[in-house]
Amino acid sequence: MPAHIHRPRPPLADFVDCFWLWEGYTAPAPKERALPSGTLDIIINLREDCLRIFDRDHPASFERFPGIMISGAHAGYFVIDTAPRASVMGVHFRPGGAFPFLGVPAGDLEGRHAALDALWGASAARLRERLVEARGALQRFSLLEDFLQAKATLPLRRHDAVTLALRAFEDPTLESVAEVNSRTGLSPKRLIALFHDEVGLGPKAFWRVRRFQAALRRVERGRGERDSRLRPVRGAEVAAELGYSDQAHFNREFRAFTGLGPRAYLALEVERPNHVPLHG
């Protein structure tokens, strides 16, 4: 867990899961995989006005961003620079929670990272400056919370169909996206457009990511204690429990989202027990 966590007050609490702050953290490796969660994040480097996202296929290459940026909803992992964690903070939005603050549809940021000044203009750099100058976690969280309150597009609410769809995608008995269309009463085309604008992914991609996150939680239960041996990953059980067609389907999905098979991922986690990925 990050060193400091702050849960915002309502009505912001319905859209922001938490504010977080790392201070004095030493990463076990210079790069880490950020795994998809179906949400968006704002990241602010308080030590240096720079953030780097590495090309996962060409590890020596990276894209450089200013010290305050936004990570859109992703349907795959990306690779982050861990050096800024010596002093870095951020906003972790709830699914479908970022769009009232962006000024653009969340879907415009799908699979992307962007400098926050591209959305907020000079106010993004001024916010970072104030956060750098602030003293202590509580003051920083208060500044960030007040800023987002002022940025929000009012009324601060999701479309009713998106709220219903998000709830449906957390239902373990859900069998298809068509079932969500039926529950909302919208045509597939209309639901896709609404969902993409507010959540940042299409309904099918979002469902895959959320099912992967549920699978990840179950796989990580096999990690055990830091010094214990790995318990076997019961892929067939996980696949059946979460509605994958078979274990091979589960393995393919897990590798698509992490770049590793379940056992290789667990081995990496045991080797680096302090690993805490940023989710995108």
Coordinates of N, CA and C in Angstrom, one line a residue, residues 11-157:
P11 N -19.8 14.8 -2.7 CA -20.1 13.8 -3.8 C -18.9 13.3 -4.5
L12 N -17.7 13.8 -4.2 CA -16.5 13.4 -5.0 C -16.3 11.9 -4.7
A13 N -16.7 11.4 -3.6 CA -16.4 10.0 -3.3 C -17.0 9.0 -4.2
D14 N -18.1 9.4 -4.9 CA -18.7 8.5 -5.9 C -17.9 8.4 -7.2
F15 N -17.0 9.3 -7.4 CA -16.2 9.3 -8.6 C -14.7 9.1 -8.4
V16 N -14.2 9.4 -7.2 CA -12.8 9.2 -6.9 C -12.7 8.1 -5.8
D17 N -12.0 7.0 -6.2 CA -11.7 6.0 -5.2 C -10.8 6.5 -4.1
C18 N -9.7 7.1 -4.4 CA -8.8 7.6 -3.4 C -7.8 8.5 -4.0
F19 N -7.2 9.4 -3.1 CA -5.9 10.1 -3.4 C -4.8 9.3 -2.7
W20 N -3.7 9.3 -3.3 CA -2.6 8.5 -2.7 C -1.3 9.3 -2.8
L21 N -0.4 9.0 -1.9 CA 0.9 9.7 -1.8 C 2.0 8.7 -1.4
W22 N 3.1 8.7 -2.2 CA 4.3 7.9 -1.9 C 5.3 8.9 -1.5
E23 N 6.0 8.6 -0.4 CA 7.2 9.4 0.0 C 8.3 8.5 0.5
G24 N 9.5 8.7 0.0 CA 10.6 7.9 0.5 C 10.6 6.4 0.1
Y25 N 9.8 6.1 -0.9 CA 9.7 4.7 -1.3 C 10.8 4.3 -2.3
T26 N 11.5 3.2 -2.0 CA 12.6 2.7 -2.9 C 12.1 1.5 -3.6
A27 N 11.9 1.6 -4.9 CA 11.4 0.5 -5.7 C 12.4 -0.6 -5.9
P28 N 12.0 -1.8 -5.9 CA 13.0 -2.9 -6.1 C 13.5 -3.1 -7.5
A29 N 12.9 -2.4 -8.4 CA 13.3 -2.5 -9.8 C 13.1 -1.1 -10.5
P30 N 13.9 -0.7 -11.5 CA 13.7 0.6 -12.1 C 12.4 0.7 -12.9
K31 N 11.8 -0.4 -13.3 CA 10.6 -0.4 -14.2 C 9.6 -1.4 -13.6
E32 N 8.4 -1.1 -13.7 CA 7.3 -2.1 -13.3 C 6.2 -2.1 -14.3
R33 N 5.5 -3.2 -14.3 CA 4.3 -3.3 -15.2 C 3.1 -2.7 -14.4
A34 N 2.4 -1.8 -15.1 CA 1.1 -1.3 -14.6 C 0.0 -2.0 -15.3
L35 N -0.8 -2.7 -14.4 CA -1.8 -3.6 -15.0 C -3.2 -2.9 -15.1
P36 N -3.9 -3.3 -16.1 CA -5.2 -2.6 -16.4 C -6.2 -2.8 -15.4
S37 N -7.0 -1.8 -15.0 CA -8.1 -1.9 -14.1 C -9.4 -1.4 -14.6
G38 N -9.4 -0.8 -15.8 CA -10.6 -0.2 -16.3 C -10.9 1.2 -15.8
T39 N -9.9 1.8 -15.1 CA -10.1 3.1 -14.6 C -9.0 4.1 -15.1
L40 N -9.1 5.4 -14.8 CA -8.1 6.4 -15.1 C -7.4 6.8 -13.9
D41 N -6.2 7.3 -14.0 CA -5.4 7.8 -12.9 C -4.7 9.1 -13.3
I42 N -4.6 10.0 -12.4 CA -3.8 11.2 -12.5 C -2.5 10.9 -11.7
I43 N -1.3 11.2 -12.2 CA -0.1 11.0 -11.5 C 0.7 12.3 -11.5
I44 N 1.3 12.6 -10.3 CA 2.0 13.8 -10.1 C 3.3 13.6 -9.5
N45 N 4.4 13.8 -10.2 CA 5.8 13.7 -9.6 C 6.1 15.0 -8.9
L46 N 6.3 14.9 -7.6 CA 6.6 16.0 -6.7 C 8.1 16.3 -6.7
R47 N 8.9 15.4 -7.1 CA 10.4 15.6 -7.0 C 10.9 16.2 -8.3
E48 N 10.4 15.8 -9.4 CA 10.9 16.2 -10.7 C 9.8 16.5 -11.7
D49 N 9.9 17.5 -12.5 CA 8.8 17.8 -13.5 C 8.9 16.9 -14.7
C50 N 8.8 15.6 -14.4 CA 9.0 14.7 -15.5 C 8.4 13.3 -15.1
L51 N 7.8 12.6 -16.0 CA 7.3 11.2 -15.9 C 7.6 10.5 -17.2
R52 N 7.9 9.2 -17.0 CA 8.3 8.4 -18.2 C 7.5 7.2 -18.3
I53 N 7.0 6.9 -19.5 CA 6.3 5.6 -19.8 C 7.1 4.9 -20.8
F54 N 7.5 3.7 -20.6 CA 8.4 2.9 -21.4 C 7.6 2.1 -22.5
D55 N 8.2 1.9 -23.6 CA 7.7 1.1 -24.7 C 7.9 -0.4 -24.2
R56 N 6.8 -1.1 -24.0 CA 6.9 -2.4 -23.5 C 7.6 -3.4 -24.5
D57 N 7.5 -3.1 -25.8 CA 8.2 -3.9 -26.8 C 9.6 -3.5 -27.0
H58 N 10.0 -2.3 -26.6 CA 11.4 -1.8 -26.8 C 11.8 -1.1 -25.5
P59 N 12.2 -1.9 -24.5 CA 12.4 -1.4 -23.1 C 13.3 -0.2 -23.0
A60 N 14.2 0.0 -23.9 CA 15.1 1.2 -23.8 C 14.4 2.5 -24.3
S61 N 13.3 2.4 -24.9 CA 12.6 3.6 -25.4 C 11.5 4.0 -24.5
F62 N 11.3 5.3 -24.3 CA 10.3 5.8 -23.5 C 9.7 7.1 -24.0
E63 N 8.5 7.4 -23.5 CA 7.9 8.7 -23.8 C 7.9 9.5 -22.6
R64 N 8.3 10.8 -22.8 CA 8.5 11.7 -21.6 C 7.3 12.6 -21.5
F65 N 6.8 12.8 -20.3 CA 5.7 13.7 -20.0 C 6.1 14.7 -18.9
P66 N 5.4 15.8 -18.8 CA 5.6 16.7 -17.7 C 5.2 15.9 -16.4
G67 N 5.5 16.6 -15.3 CA 5.4 15.9 -14.0 C 4.0 15.8 -13.5
I68 N 3.0 16.2 -14.3 CA 1.6 16.0 -13.9 C 0.9 15.5 -15.2
M69 N 0.4 14.2 -15.2 CA -0.2 13.6 -16.4 C -1.4 12.8 -16.0
I70 N -2.1 12.3 -17.0 CA -3.2 11.4 -16.8 C -3.0 10.1 -17.6
S71 N -3.3 9.0 -17.0 CA -3.3 7.7 -17.7 C -4.7 7.3 -18.0
G72 N -5.0 7.1 -19.3 CA -6.3 6.7 -19.7 C -6.6 5.3 -19.3
A73 N -7.9 4.8 -19.5 CA -8.2 3.4 -19.3 C -7.5 2.6 -20.3
H74 N -6.9 1.5 -19.9 CA -6.1 0.6 -20.7 C -6.8 -0.8 -20.8
A75 N -6.6 -1.5 -21.9 CA -7.0 -2.9 -22.0 C -5.7 -3.8 -22.1
G76 N -4.6 -3.3 -21.6 CA -3.4 -4.1 -21.6 C -2.4 -3.4 -20.6
Y77 N -1.3 -4.1 -20.3 CA -0.4 -3.5 -19.4 C 0.6 -2.5 -20.0
F78 N 1.2 -1.6 -19.3 CA 2.2 -0.7 -19.8 C 3.3 -0.7 -18.7
V79 N 4.5 -0.1 -19.1 CA 5.6 -0.1 -18.2 C 6.0 1.3 -17.7
I80 N 6.1 1.4 -16.4 CA 6.4 2.7 -15.8 C 7.8 2.8 -15.2
D81 N 8.2 4.0 -15.1 CA 9.5 4.3 -14.4 C 9.2 4.4 -12.9
T82 N 9.9 3.7 -12.1 CA 9.6 3.7 -10.6 C 10.4 4.8 -9.9
A83 N 11.3 5.4 -10.5 CA 12.2 6.4 -9.8 C 11.4 7.5 -9.2
P84 N 10.3 8.1 -9.8 CA 9.5 9.2 -9.1 C 8.9 8.8 -7.8
R85 N 8.8 7.5 -7.5 CA 8.1 7.1 -6.3 C 8.7 7.6 -5.0
A86 N 9.9 8.2 -5.2 CA 10.5 8.8 -4.0 C 9.6 9.9 -3.5
S87 N 8.8 10.5 -4.3 CA 7.8 11.5 -3.9 C 6.8 11.7 -5.1
V88 N 5.7 11.0 -5.0 CA 4.7 11.1 -6.1 C 3.4 10.9 -5.5
M89 N 2.4 11.5 -6.1 CA 1.0 11.4 -5.6 C 0.1 11.2 -6.8
G90 N -1.2 10.9 -6.5 CA -2.1 10.7 -7.6 C -3.5 10.6 -7.2
V91 N -4.4 10.5 -8.2 CA -5.8 10.3 -8.1 C -6.2 9.1 -8.8
H92 N -6.8 8.1 -8.0 CA -7.3 6.9 -8.6 C -8.8 7.0 -8.7
F93 N -9.3 7.2 -9.9 CA -10.7 7.3 -10.1 C -11.5 6.0 -10.0
R94 N -12.7 6.0 -9.7 CA -13.6 4.9 -9.8 C -13.9 4.6 -11.3
P95 N -14.3 3.4 -11.6 CA -14.8 3.2 -13.0 C -15.9 4.2 -13.4
G96 N -15.6 4.8 -14.5 CA -16.6 5.8 -15.0 C -16.6 7.1 -14.1
G97 N -15.5 7.3 -13.4 CA -15.5 8.4 -12.5 C -14.7 9.6 -12.9
A98 N -13.9 9.5 -14.0 CA -13.0 10.6 -14.4 C -13.6 11.6 -15.3
F99 N -14.6 11.2 -16.1 CA -15.1 12.0 -17.2 C -15.6 13.4 -16.8
P100 N -16.2 13.6 -15.6 CA -16.7 15.0 -15.3 C -15.6 16.0 -15.1
F101 N -14.3 15.5 -14.9 CA -13.2 16.4 -14.6 C -12.3 16.7 -15.8
L102 N -12.5 16.0 -16.9 CA -11.5 16.0 -18.0 C -11.7 17.1 -19.0
G103 N -12.9 17.4 -19.3 CA -13.2 18.4 -20.4 C -13.3 17.7 -21.7
V104 N -13.0 16.4 -21.8 CA -13.1 15.6 -23.0 C -13.7 14.3 -22.7
P105 N -14.3 13.6 -23.6 CA -14.8 12.2 -23.3 C -13.7 11.3 -22.8
A106 N -13.9 10.5 -21.8 CA -12.9 9.6 -21.3 C -12.4 8.7 -22.4
G107 N -13.2 8.3 -23.4 CA -12.8 7.5 -24.4 C -11.7 8.1 -25.3
D108 N -11.6 9.4 -25.3 CA -10.5 10.0 -26.1 C -9.1 9.7 -25.5
L109 N -9.1 9.2 -24.3 CA -7.8 8.8 -23.7 C -7.6 7.3 -23.6
E110 N -8.4 6.5 -24.2 CA -8.3 5.1 -24.2 C -6.9 4.6 -24.6
G111 N -6.3 3.9 -23.8 CA -5.0 3.3 -24.1 C -3.8 4.3 -24.3
R112 N -4.1 5.6 -23.7 CA -3.1 6.6 -23.9 C -2.7 7.2 -22.6
H113 N -1.6 8.0 -22.6 CA -1.2 8.9 -21.6 C -1.1 10.3 -22.1
A114 N -1.4 11.3 -21.3 CA -1.4 12.6 -21.8 C -0.9 13.6 -20.7
A115 N -0.2 14.6 -21.1 CA 0.1 15.7 -20.2 C -1.2 16.4 -19.8
L116 N -1.3 16.6 -18.5 CA -2.6 17.2 -18.0 C -2.8 18.6 -18.5
D117 N -1.8 19.3 -18.9 CA -2.0 20.6 -19.4 C -2.7 20.6 -20.7
A118 N -2.6 19.5 -21.4 CA -3.4 19.4 -22.7 C -4.9 19.4 -22.5
L119 N -5.3 19.1 -21.2 CA -6.7 19.1 -20.9 C -7.1 20.3 -20.1
W120 N -6.2 20.7 -19.1 CA -6.5 21.7 -18.2 C -5.7 23.0 -18.4
G121 N -4.9 23.1 -19.4 CA -4.1 24.3 -19.6 C -3.1 24.5 -18.5
A122 N -2.8 25.8 -18.3 CA -1.8 26.2 -17.3 C -2.2 25.9 -15.9
S123 N -3.5 25.7 -15.6 CA -3.9 25.3 -14.3 C -3.3 24.0 -13.8
A124 N -2.9 23.1 -14.7 CA -2.3 21.8 -14.3 C -1.0 22.1 -13.7
A125 N -0.1 22.9 -14.4 CA 1.2 23.2 -13.8 C 1.1 24.0 -12.5
R126 N 0.1 24.9 -12.4 CA 0.0 25.6 -11.2 C -0.4 24.7 -10.0
L127 N -1.3 23.7 -10.3 CA -1.7 22.8 -9.3 C -0.4 22.0 -8.8
R128 N 0.4 21.5 -9.8 CA 1.6 20.8 -9.3 C 2.5 21.6 -8.5
E129 N 2.7 22.9 -8.9 CA 3.5 23.8 -8.1 C 3.0 23.9 -6.7
R130 N 1.7 24.1 -6.5 CA 1.1 24.2 -5.2 C 1.3 23.0 -4.4
L131 N 1.2 21.8 -5.0 CA 1.3 20.5 -4.3 C 2.8 20.3 -3.9
V132 N 3.7 20.7 -4.7 CA 5.1 20.7 -4.4 C 5.4 21.5 -3.2
E133 N 4.9 22.7 -3.1 CA 5.1 23.7 -2.0 C 4.4 23.3 -0.8
A134 N 3.3 22.6 -0.9 CA 2.5 22.2 0.3 C 3.3 21.4 1.3
R135 N 2.9 21.5 2.6 CA 3.6 20.8 3.6 C 2.7 19.7 4.1
G136 N 3.1 18.5 4.0 CA 2.5 17.3 4.5 C 1.3 16.8 3.6
A137 N 1.0 15.5 3.9 CA 0.0 14.8 3.1 C -1.4 15.4 3.2
L138 N -1.8 15.8 4.4 CA -3.1 16.3 4.6 C -3.4 17.6 3.8
Q139 N -2.4 18.5 3.8 CA -2.5 19.7 3.0 C -2.6 19.4 1.5
R140 N -1.7 18.5 1.1 CA -1.7 18.1 -0.4 C -3.1 17.5 -0.8
F141 N -3.6 16.6 0.0 CA -4.9 16.0 -0.3 C -6.0 17.0 -0.3
S142 N -6.0 18.0 0.6 CA -7.0 19.0 0.7 C -6.9 19.9 -0.6
L143 N -5.7 20.3 -1.0 CA -5.6 21.0 -2.2 C -6.1 20.3 -3.5
L144 N -5.8 19.0 -3.6 CA -6.2 18.2 -4.7 C -7.7 18.0 -4.7
E145 N -8.3 17.8 -3.5 CA -9.7 17.6 -3.5 C -10.5 18.9 -3.8
D146 N -10.0 20.0 -3.3 CA -10.7 21.3 -3.6 C -10.5 21.6 -5.1
F147 N -9.4 21.3 -5.7 CA -9.2 21.5 -7.1 C -10.2 20.7 -8.0
L148 N -10.3 19.4 -7.7 CA -11.2 18.6 -8.4 C -12.7 19.0 -8.3
Q149 N -13.0 19.4 -7.0 CA -14.4 19.9 -6.8 C -14.7 21.1 -7.7
A150 N -13.7 22.0 -7.9 CA -13.9 23.2 -8.7 C -13.9 22.8 -10.2
K151 N -13.2 21.7 -10.6 CA -13.1 21.3 -12.0 C -14.3 20.6 -12.5
A152 N -15.1 20.0 -11.6 CA -16.2 19.1 -11.9 C -17.2 19.8 -12.8
T153 N -17.7 19.0 -13.8 CA -18.8 19.5 -14.6 C -20.1 19.1 -13.9
L154 N -20.9 20.1 -13.6 CA -22.2 19.8 -12.9 C -23.4 19.7 -13.8
P155 N -24.4 18.8 -13.5 CA -24.4 18.0 -12.2 C -23.4 16.9 -12.3
L156 N -22.9 16.6 -11.1 CA -21.9 15.5 -11.0 C -22.6 14.2 -10.9
R157 N -22.8 13.6 -12.0 CA -23.5 12.3 -12.1 C -23.2 11.5 -13.4

